[in-house]
Amino acid sequence: MYKRQKKSWVKHLDFLILDIICLEIAFYSSCLIRLGNIRRLPVLLDYYNRLAVVLLLVDICVVFFFEAYTGILRRNRVQELKAVLMHCCIVFAAVTVYVWATKQSEIYSRQVIFVFWGIAVVIEYFSRCLWKIYIRQRMIKGKKFSQLLVVTEECYAEECVSDFQHDRYKEFEVIGVVIVDKNRIGDEICGVPVVACADSFLEYVRINVVDEIFINGNTRESSEALANELLELGLTVHFNLVRESRLMPNKLVERCGKYMVLTTSMKIATTRQVFIKRGMDILGSLVGLLLTGIAFLVFAPVIKYQSPGPIFYEQTRIGKNGRRFKFYKFRTMIVGADRMKEELMDQNEMDGLMFKMEDDPRIFGIGKFMRKYSIDELPQFWNVLKGDMSLVGTRPPTEEEFVQYELHHKARLGIRPGLTGMWQVSGRSDIKNFEEIVALDTQYISNWSLGMDIRILFRTIGVVLTGKGSS
């Protein structure tokens, strides 16, 4: 019988429990420092016990939404310190918002909450580091590893064994190698003995301790035939579908019709993540459409007065993986501006496929103000609600830009386009090279998380309010 590896946050349930304990210790320690023996104040104790429960729920939500434990075992100490600071700051902010929103700020001491944050950072950081040291030592020394036998062809043997030996987080020990296309019994490959050939392989398995078999490099027919024999012996069999490389950082095994396949992509999101992201889009777009309605009442008459013509500007843009959709903005340019673009191309400030001009003569009076504070983008909340766009993503190119794309440029279309994104919050007026924009977009897609989206949204609010980096 083979124990399937735990997935998702359940895999790091130990870190969740550890963090909760650390946060509660930090919270009650700060209470004692500020208030002394709070048992003498039973009413006050009830309030602080209630906040301790809220703290527990907040931490679970932060872990759930921000995926706080992704890659936690592979982080170095500096990376872990940054992760702990981020985690504790989010928890601190959430507790502060709760106290303010429930109008209990007069009950709770601000010093308690601030001291709690400081103690939590210290305790949580050292607790995580110590726990990771314990886990690694247990994995290396104290764990009973499964006994794995590698079955492969000679040309793949050294690479395969080396890959297993350099895996710090393996759950098994390679006890031997079987070379199926040559008799090399008695030799060693990367320090691992060659224990059998094709003819003696099953006999070796019969009389020796073997828990799992890894089949690498054989034809599909020979692998299936071998696996059937091994399964009858009660062994666990692993097939090599394809060797992982730097080009496949995300992968999962799944069914595709009648085939079992290894699926890889720039980023693989879970059903939960996709559901939450779409939920954020719907809620955000409803609020955004309310703001759009208010902006329409204020700016529509001015647009009509300064530049007679339609209030809204409609254009075909390119969405996820090349899909076309209707894109909406408040009109900030004179009617016929698209036809004038060719005449202005020699003044394009962008190095690449996008067009940008600081003092674009096509923009009329109020349009400059609307662009500075991104008011012209508000109608795109309708695109978000429809599902053509997301709140956060990559900016959708025009058809004219898209037809000029090189192969690597299409990577930025691997996700639903967004109303805001990495480029917008990275000072878009300062970025003149289209390749830099592509790099930012692919970086966003590869490292995407719900927490990243939330951070970009908050940074976008700052950019919009200050008008910094406006196009």
Coordinates of C-alpha atoms in Angstrom, one line a residue:
M1 CA 0.0 0.0 0.0
Y2 CA 1.3 3.5 -0.9
K3 CA 0.5 6.5 1.3
R4 CA -0.4 9.5 -0.9
Q5 CA 1.3 12.7 -0.1
K6 CA -0.8 15.4 1.5
K7 CA -1.8 18.4 -0.6
S8 CA -2.7 22.0 -0.1
W9 CA -2.5 23.7 3.3
V10 CA -3.1 20.3 5.1
K11 CA 0.4 19.5 4.2
H12 CA 1.6 22.3 6.5
L13 CA -1.0 21.9 9.3
D14 CA 1.9 21.7 11.8
F15 CA 3.0 25.2 10.8
L16 CA -0.6 26.5 11.1
I17 CA -0.9 25.1 14.6
L18 CA 2.6 26.4 15.6
D19 CA 1.7 29.9 14.3
I20 CA -1.6 30.0 16.2
I21 CA 0.2 28.9 19.4
C22 CA 2.9 31.6 18.9
L23 CA 0.3 34.3 18.2
E24 CA -1.8 33.4 21.3
I25 CA 1.3 33.4 23.5
A26 CA 2.4 36.8 22.1
F27 CA -1.1 38.2 22.6
Y28 CA -1.5 37.1 26.3
S29 CA 2.1 38.1 27.0
S30 CA 1.4 41.6 25.7
C31 CA -1.7 41.7 27.9
L32 CA 0.3 40.8 31.0
I33 CA 3.0 43.4 30.1
R34 CA 0.4 46.2 29.7
L35 CA -2.3 45.3 32.1
G36 CA -0.6 43.2 34.8
N37 CA -2.8 40.4 36.3
I38 CA -5.9 40.7 34.2
R39 CA -7.6 38.0 36.3
R40 CA -8.4 40.7 38.7
L41 CA -10.5 42.4 36.0
P42 CA -13.0 39.7 35.0
V43 CA -15.0 41.9 32.6
L44 CA -11.8 43.0 30.9
L45 CA -10.6 39.4 30.7
D46 CA -13.8 38.4 28.8
Y47 CA -13.1 41.1 26.2
Y48 CA -9.5 40.0 25.7
N49 CA -10.4 36.3 25.6
R50 CA -12.9 37.2 22.8
L51 CA -10.2 39.0 20.9
A52 CA -7.9 36.0 21.3
V53 CA -10.6 33.9 19.5
V54 CA -10.9 36.5 16.8
L55 CA -7.1 36.4 16.4
L56 CA -7.3 32.6 15.9
L57 CA -9.9 33.0 13.2
V58 CA -8.0 35.8 11.5
D59 CA -4.8 33.7 11.3
I60 CA -6.6 30.8 9.7
C61 CA -8.1 33.2 7.1
V62 CA -4.7 34.8 6.4
V63 CA -3.2 31.4 5.8
F64 CA -6.1 30.3 3.6
F65 CA -6.1 33.4 1.4
F66 CA -2.5 34.4 1.3
E67 CA -1.0 30.8 1.0
A68 CA 1.5 31.7 3.8
Y69 CA 3.2 28.3 3.7
T70 CA 4.0 27.9 0.0
G71 CA 7.6 26.7 -0.2
I72 CA 8.2 27.2 3.5
L73 CA 10.7 24.3 3.9
R74 CA 12.8 25.8 1.1
R75 CA 13.1 29.3 2.4
N76 CA 16.3 30.5 3.9
R77 CA 16.4 32.6 7.1
V78 CA 16.1 36.0 5.4
Q79 CA 13.2 34.8 3.2
E80 CA 11.6 33.4 6.3
L81 CA 12.0 36.7 8.2
K82 CA 10.3 38.5 5.3
A83 CA 7.5 35.9 5.3
V84 CA 7.0 36.2 9.1
L85 CA 6.9 40.0 8.9
M86 CA 4.4 39.9 6.1
H87 CA 2.2 37.4 8.0
C88 CA 2.3 39.3 11.3
C89 CA 1.6 42.6 9.6
I90 CA -1.5 41.2 7.9
V91 CA -2.7 39.7 11.1
F92 CA -2.0 42.9 13.0
A93 CA -3.9 45.0 10.3
A94 CA -6.9 42.6 10.3
V95 CA -7.2 42.7 14.1
T96 CA -6.9 46.5 14.1
V97 CA -9.6 46.8 11.5
Y98 CA -11.8 44.4 13.5
V99 CA -11.4 46.5 16.7
W100 CA -12.1 49.7 14.7
A101 CA -15.1 48.3 12.7
T102 CA -16.8 46.9 15.8
K103 CA -16.3 50.2 17.7
Q104 CA -14.3 48.6 20.5
S105 CA -11.2 50.8 20.3
E106 CA -12.0 52.3 23.7
I107 CA -12.0 48.9 25.3
Y108 CA -8.7 47.5 24.0
S109 CA -5.4 49.1 24.7
R110 CA -3.5 50.1 21.6
Q111 CA -0.2 49.3 23.4
V112 CA -1.4 45.7 23.8
I113 CA -1.9 45.4 20.1
F114 CA 1.4 47.0 19.1
V115 CA 3.4 45.0 21.7
F116 CA 1.6 41.9 20.5
W117 CA 2.9 42.5 17.0
G118 CA 6.5 42.9 18.1
I119 CA 6.4 39.8 20.3
A120 CA 4.6 37.8 17.6
V121 CA 7.3 38.5 15.0
V122 CA 10.1 37.4 17.3
I123 CA 8.4 34.2 18.6
E124 CA 6.9 33.2 15.3
Y125 CA 10.2 33.6 13.4
F126 CA 12.4 31.6 15.8
S127 CA 9.6 28.9 16.2
R128 CA 9.4 28.4 12.5
C129 CA 13.2 28.2 12.1
L130 CA 13.6 25.7 14.9
W131 CA 10.7 23.6 13.6
K132 CA 12.2 23.5 10.1
I133 CA 15.5 22.4 11.6
Y134 CA 13.7 19.6 13.4
I135 CA 11.8 18.5 10.3
R136 CA 15.0 18.4 8.1
Q137 CA 16.9 16.4 10.7
R138 CA 14.0 14.0 11.1
M139 CA 13.8 13.6 7.3
I140 CA 17.6 12.9 7.0
K141 CA 18.2 10.8 10.2
G142 CA 15.2 9.7 12.0
K143 CA 12.8 8.7 9.3
K144 CA 12.4 5.2 8.0
F145 CA 12.7 5.7 4.2
S146 CA 11.1 3.5 1.7
Q147 CA 13.5 1.3 -0.2
L148 CA 13.5 2.4 -3.9
L149 CA 14.9 0.4 -6.8
V150 CA 15.6 2.3 -10.0
V151 CA 15.0 0.4 -13.2
T152 CA 16.4 2.2 -16.2
E153 CA 18.5 2.0 -19.4
E154 CA 22.2 2.6 -19.2
C155 CA 22.2 6.0 -20.9
Y156 CA 19.7 7.4 -18.3
A157 CA 21.1 5.7 -15.2
E158 CA 23.6 8.2 -14.0
E159 CA 21.4 11.2 -14.5
C160 CA 18.4 9.5 -12.8
V161 CA 20.3 8.4 -9.7
S162 CA 22.0 11.8 -9.4
D163 CA 18.6 13.5 -9.5
F164 CA 17.3 11.4 -6.7
Q165 CA 20.5 11.9 -4.6
H166 CA 20.3 15.7 -4.8
D167 CA 16.7 15.8 -3.7
R168 CA 16.8 17.1 -0.1
Y169 CA 13.1 16.3 0.5
K170 CA 12.9 12.8 -0.9
E171 CA 10.8 10.2 1.0
F172 CA 12.8 7.2 -0.1
E173 CA 16.3 5.7 -0.2
V174 CA 17.7 4.4 -3.5
I175 CA 19.1 1.0 -2.6
G176 CA 20.0 -0.2 -6.1
V177 CA 20.0 0.2 -9.8
V178 CA 18.8 -2.3 -12.5
I179 CA 20.2 -1.7 -16.0
V180 CA 17.9 -3.4 -18.4
D181 CA 19.9 -3.1 -21.6
K182 CA 23.3 -4.2 -20.4
N183 CA 24.7 -6.5 -17.7
R184 CA 26.6 -4.2 -15.3
I185 CA 26.0 -6.2 -12.0
G186 CA 28.7 -5.3 -9.5
D187 CA 29.3 -1.8 -10.8
E188 CA 28.3 1.4 -9.0
I189 CA 26.5 4.5 -10.3
C190 CA 27.0 7.6 -8.2
G191 CA 27.8 5.3 -5.3
V192 CA 24.6 3.2 -5.7
P193 CA 25.3 -0.5 -6.7
V194 CA 23.9 -2.1 -9.9
V195 CA 22.1 -5.1 -8.4
A196 CA 20.5 -6.7 -11.4
C197 CA 20.0 -6.9 -15.1
A198 CA 16.8 -7.6 -17.1
D199 CA 17.1 -11.3 -16.6
S200 CA 17.8 -11.3 -12.8
F201 CA 15.7 -8.3 -11.9
L202 CA 12.5 -10.2 -10.7
E203 CA 14.6 -12.7 -8.8
Y204 CA 16.3 -9.8 -6.9
V205 CA 13.0 -8.3 -6.1
R206 CA 11.7 -11.6 -4.8
I207 CA 14.5 -12.2 -2.2
N208 CA 15.4 -8.6 -1.2
V209 CA 13.6 -5.7 0.7
V210 CA 12.1 -3.4 -2.0
D211 CA 9.2 -1.1 -1.3
E212 CA 9.0 0.9 -4.5
I213 CA 10.1 0.6 -8.1
F214 CA 10.9 3.6 -10.3
I215 CA 10.8 2.7 -14.1
N216 CA 12.7 5.1 -16.3
G217 CA 13.5 5.2 -20.0
N218 CA 11.7 2.0 -21.0
T219 CA 9.1 1.9 -23.9
R220 CA 5.5 2.2 -22.9
E221 CA 4.8 -1.5 -23.7
S222 CA 7.7 -2.9 -21.8
S223 CA 7.0 -0.6 -18.8
E224 CA 3.3 -1.6 -18.6
A225 CA 4.2 -5.3 -18.9
L226 CA 6.8 -5.0 -16.1
A227 CA 4.5 -3.0 -13.9
N228 CA 1.8 -5.7 -14.1
E229 CA 4.3 -8.3 -12.8
L230 CA 5.5 -6.0 -10.0
L231 CA 2.0 -5.1 -8.9
E232 CA 1.3 -8.8 -8.4
L233 CA 4.2 -8.8 -6.0
G234 CA 2.5 -6.0 -3.9
L235 CA 5.0 -3.4 -4.8
T236 CA 4.4 0.3 -5.6
V237 CA 5.4 1.3 -9.1
H238 CA 6.3 4.7 -10.4
F239 CA 6.4 5.5 -14.1
N240 CA 8.6 8.3 -15.5
L241 CA 6.2 10.4 -17.6
V242 CA 8.7 13.2 -18.4
R243 CA 11.7 14.6 -16.6
E244 CA 11.1 17.9 -14.8
S245 CA 13.1 20.8 -15.9
R246 CA 13.4 24.5 -15.2
L247 CA 10.7 25.0 -17.8
M248 CA 8.3 23.0 -15.8
P249 CA 8.1 24.6 -12.3
N250 CA 4.5 23.7 -12.0
K251 CA 3.1 20.3 -12.8
L252 CA 0.4 17.8 -11.9
V253 CA -0.6 14.4 -13.1
E254 CA -4.2 14.1 -14.4
R255 CA -6.4 12.4 -16.9
C256 CA -6.8 13.7 -20.5
G257 CA -9.4 11.5 -22.1
K258 CA -8.1 7.9 -21.7
Y259 CA -4.6 9.1 -21.1
M260 CA -2.7 9.8 -17.9
V261 CA -0.6 12.9 -18.5
L262 CA 1.8 15.2 -16.8
T263 CA 0.4 18.7 -17.1
T264 CA 2.6 21.7 -16.7
S265 CA 2.0 25.5 -17.1
M266 CA 3.6 28.8 -16.1
K267 CA 1.3 28.7 -13.1
I268 CA -1.2 26.1 -11.9
A269 CA -4.0 27.5 -9.7
T270 CA -6.3 25.4 -7.5
T271 CA -10.0 25.4 -7.8
R272 CA -10.2 27.3 -4.6
Q273 CA -7.9 30.0 -5.8
V274 CA -9.8 30.4 -9.1
F275 CA -13.1 30.6 -7.2
I276 CA -11.8 33.2 -4.8
K277 CA -10.2 35.3 -7.5
R278 CA -13.5 35.3 -9.5
G279 CA -15.4 36.1 -6.4
M280 CA -13.1 39.1 -5.8
D281 CA -13.6 40.2 -9.4
I282 CA -17.4 40.1 -9.0
L283 CA -17.5 42.0 -5.7
G284 CA -14.9 44.5 -6.9
S285 CA -16.7 45.1 -10.2
L286 CA -20.0 45.8 -8.5
V287 CA -18.3 48.4 -6.4
G288 CA -16.5 49.7 -9.4
L289 CA -19.7 50.0 -11.5
L290 CA -21.2 52.1 -8.7
L291 CA -18.2 54.5 -9.0
T292 CA -18.6 54.4 -12.7
G293 CA -22.1 55.6 -12.4
I294 CA -21.1 58.5 -10.2
A295 CA -18.3 59.3 -12.6
F296 CA -20.7 59.2 -15.5
L297 CA -23.0 61.8 -13.9
V298 CA -20.0 64.1 -13.3
F299 CA -17.9 63.7 -16.4
A300 CA -20.4 62.8 -19.2
P301 CA -21.7 66.4 -19.6
V302 CA -18.1 67.7 -19.6
I303 CA -17.0 65.2 -22.3
K304 CA -19.9 66.1 -24.5
Y305 CA -19.3 69.8 -24.1
Q306 CA -15.5 69.7 -24.7
S307 CA -15.6 67.1 -27.5
P308 CA -19.0 66.3 -29.1
G309 CA -19.3 62.6 -29.7
P310 CA -19.9 59.3 -27.7
I311 CA -19.3 59.3 -24.0
F312 CA -17.7 55.8 -24.1
Y313 CA -14.8 54.6 -26.2
E314 CA -15.2 51.0 -27.5
Q315 CA -12.3 49.0 -29.0
T316 CA -11.5 45.3 -29.7
R317 CA -8.8 44.1 -27.4
I318 CA -7.0 40.7 -27.1
G319 CA -7.7 38.7 -24.0
K320 CA -6.6 35.4 -22.6
N321 CA -4.7 33.2 -25.1
G322 CA -5.8 35.4 -28.0
R323 CA -9.5 35.8 -27.4
R324 CA -11.1 39.0 -28.7
F325 CA -13.5 41.1 -26.6
K326 CA -15.0 44.6 -26.6
F327 CA -13.1 46.9 -24.3
Y328 CA -14.7 50.0 -22.8
K329 CA -13.3 53.3 -21.5
F330 CA -14.6 56.9 -21.0
R331 CA -13.6 58.7 -24.1
T332 CA -10.7 61.1 -23.5
M333 CA -9.5 61.7 -27.1
I334 CA -11.1 63.5 -29.9
V335 CA -13.3 61.6 -32.4
G336 CA -11.1 59.9 -35.0
A337 CA -8.1 59.7 -32.8
D338 CA -7.3 56.2 -34.0
R339 CA -6.8 57.4 -37.5
M340 CA -4.3 60.1 -36.3
K341 CA -2.1 57.5 -34.6
E342 CA -0.1 56.7 -37.7
E343 CA 0.9 60.4 -38.1
L344 CA 2.2 60.4 -34.5
M345 CA 4.2 57.2 -34.5
D346 CA 7.5 59.0 -34.9
Q347 CA 6.9 60.6 -31.5
N348 CA 6.2 57.3 -29.8
E349 CA 8.1 57.2 -26.4
M350 CA 7.8 53.4 -26.1
D351 CA 10.5 51.1 -27.4
G352 CA 8.5 48.2 -28.8
L353 CA 4.9 47.4 -29.8
M354 CA 3.0 49.8 -27.5
F355 CA 2.2 53.4 -28.2
K356 CA 2.6 56.1 -25.6
M357 CA 3.1 59.9 -25.9
E358 CA 3.3 62.2 -22.9
D359 CA 1.6 65.3 -24.5
D360 CA -0.7 63.5 -26.9
P361 CA -2.5 66.2 -28.9
R362 CA -5.5 63.9 -29.4
I363 CA -6.4 64.2 -25.7
F364 CA -8.8 67.0 -24.9
G365 CA -9.0 69.1 -21.7
I366 CA -10.8 67.0 -19.1
G367 CA -9.3 63.8 -20.7
K368 CA -5.9 64.7 -19.2
F369 CA -7.3 64.9 -15.7
M370 CA -9.3 61.6 -16.2
R371 CA -6.2 59.8 -17.4
K372 CA -4.0 61.1 -14.6
Y373 CA -6.3 59.6 -12.0
S374 CA -7.4 56.6 -14.2
I375 CA -11.0 57.7 -14.2
D376 CA -11.2 56.8 -17.8
E377 CA -10.6 53.1 -16.9
L378 CA -13.7 52.8 -14.7
P379 CA -16.0 51.4 -17.4
Q380 CA -13.7 48.3 -17.6
F381 CA -15.4 47.1 -14.4
W382 CA -18.2 46.0 -16.9
N383 CA -15.5 43.9 -18.6
V384 CA -14.5 42.4 -15.3
L385 CA -18.1 41.6 -14.3
K386 CA -18.7 39.9 -17.7
G387 CA -15.5 37.8 -17.2
D388 CA -13.5 39.2 -20.1
M389 CA -11.1 40.8 -17.6
S390 CA -10.0 40.5 -14.0
L391 CA -9.3 43.1 -11.4
V392 CA -5.6 42.2 -11.5
G393 CA -3.8 40.7 -14.6
T394 CA -1.9 41.9 -17.6
R395 CA -3.1 44.8 -19.8
P396 CA -4.8 43.6 -23.0
P397 CA -3.1 44.6 -26.2
T398 CA -4.9 46.0 -29.3
E399 CA -5.3 43.9 -32.4
E400 CA -2.6 46.0 -34.1
E401 CA -0.1 45.3 -31.4
F402 CA -1.1 41.6 -31.2
V403 CA -0.4 40.8 -34.8
Q404 CA 3.2 42.1 -34.3
Y405 CA 3.9 39.8 -31.3
E406 CA 6.8 37.5 -31.3
L407 CA 6.4 34.0 -29.8
H408 CA 7.6 34.9 -26.3
H409 CA 5.3 38.0 -26.1
K410 CA 2.3 35.7 -26.1
A411 CA 3.3 34.5 -22.6
R412 CA 1.7 37.7 -21.2
L413 CA -1.7 36.5 -22.5
G414 CA -1.6 33.3 -20.5
I415 CA -3.9 34.8 -17.9
R416 CA -7.1 36.8 -18.1
P417 CA -6.2 40.5 -18.7
G418 CA -6.6 42.9 -15.8
L419 CA -7.7 46.3 -15.0
T420 CA -4.5 46.8 -13.1
G421 CA -1.3 44.8 -12.7
M422 CA 2.5 44.7 -12.1
W423 CA 3.2 47.3 -14.8
Q424 CA 0.6 49.8 -13.5
V425 CA 2.0 49.7 -9.9
S426 CA 5.7 49.7 -11.0
G427 CA 5.6 53.3 -12.4
R428 CA 4.3 52.8 -15.9
S429 CA 5.4 56.2 -17.1
D430 CA 9.0 55.3 -16.3
I431 CA 9.0 52.0 -18.2
K432 CA 9.6 52.7 -21.9
N433 CA 10.7 49.2 -23.1
F434 CA 8.0 46.8 -24.1
E435 CA 10.3 43.8 -23.2
E436 CA 10.4 45.1 -19.6
I437 CA 6.6 45.1 -19.6
V438 CA 6.6 41.5 -20.9
A439 CA 9.1 40.5 -18.2
L440 CA 6.9 42.1 -15.5
D441 CA 3.8 40.3 -16.8
T442 CA 5.4 36.9 -17.0
Q443 CA 6.9 37.4 -13.6
Y444 CA 3.3 38.1 -12.3
I445 CA 1.9 35.0 -14.0
S446 CA 4.7 32.7 -12.8
N447 CA 4.5 33.9 -9.1
W448 CA 0.8 34.6 -9.0
S449 CA -1.1 34.2 -5.7
L450 CA -4.2 35.7 -4.1
G451 CA -1.9 37.6 -1.7
M452 CA -0.1 39.1 -4.6
D453 CA -3.4 40.3 -6.2
I454 CA -4.4 41.9 -2.9
R455 CA -1.1 43.7 -2.6
I456 CA -1.3 45.0 -6.2
L457 CA -4.8 46.3 -5.5
F458 CA -3.7 48.2 -2.5
R459 CA -0.7 49.6 -4.4
T460 CA -3.1 50.6 -7.3
I461 CA -5.2 52.6 -4.9
G462 CA -2.1 54.6 -3.9
V463 CA -1.1 55.1 -7.6
V464 CA -4.6 56.3 -8.5
L465 CA -5.0 58.7 -5.6
T466 CA -1.6 60.3 -6.3
G467 CA -1.8 60.2 -10.0
K468 CA 1.7 58.7 -10.0
G469 CA 2.8 56.8 -13.1
S470 CA -0.3 57.7 -15.1
S471 CA -0.3 57.3 -18.8

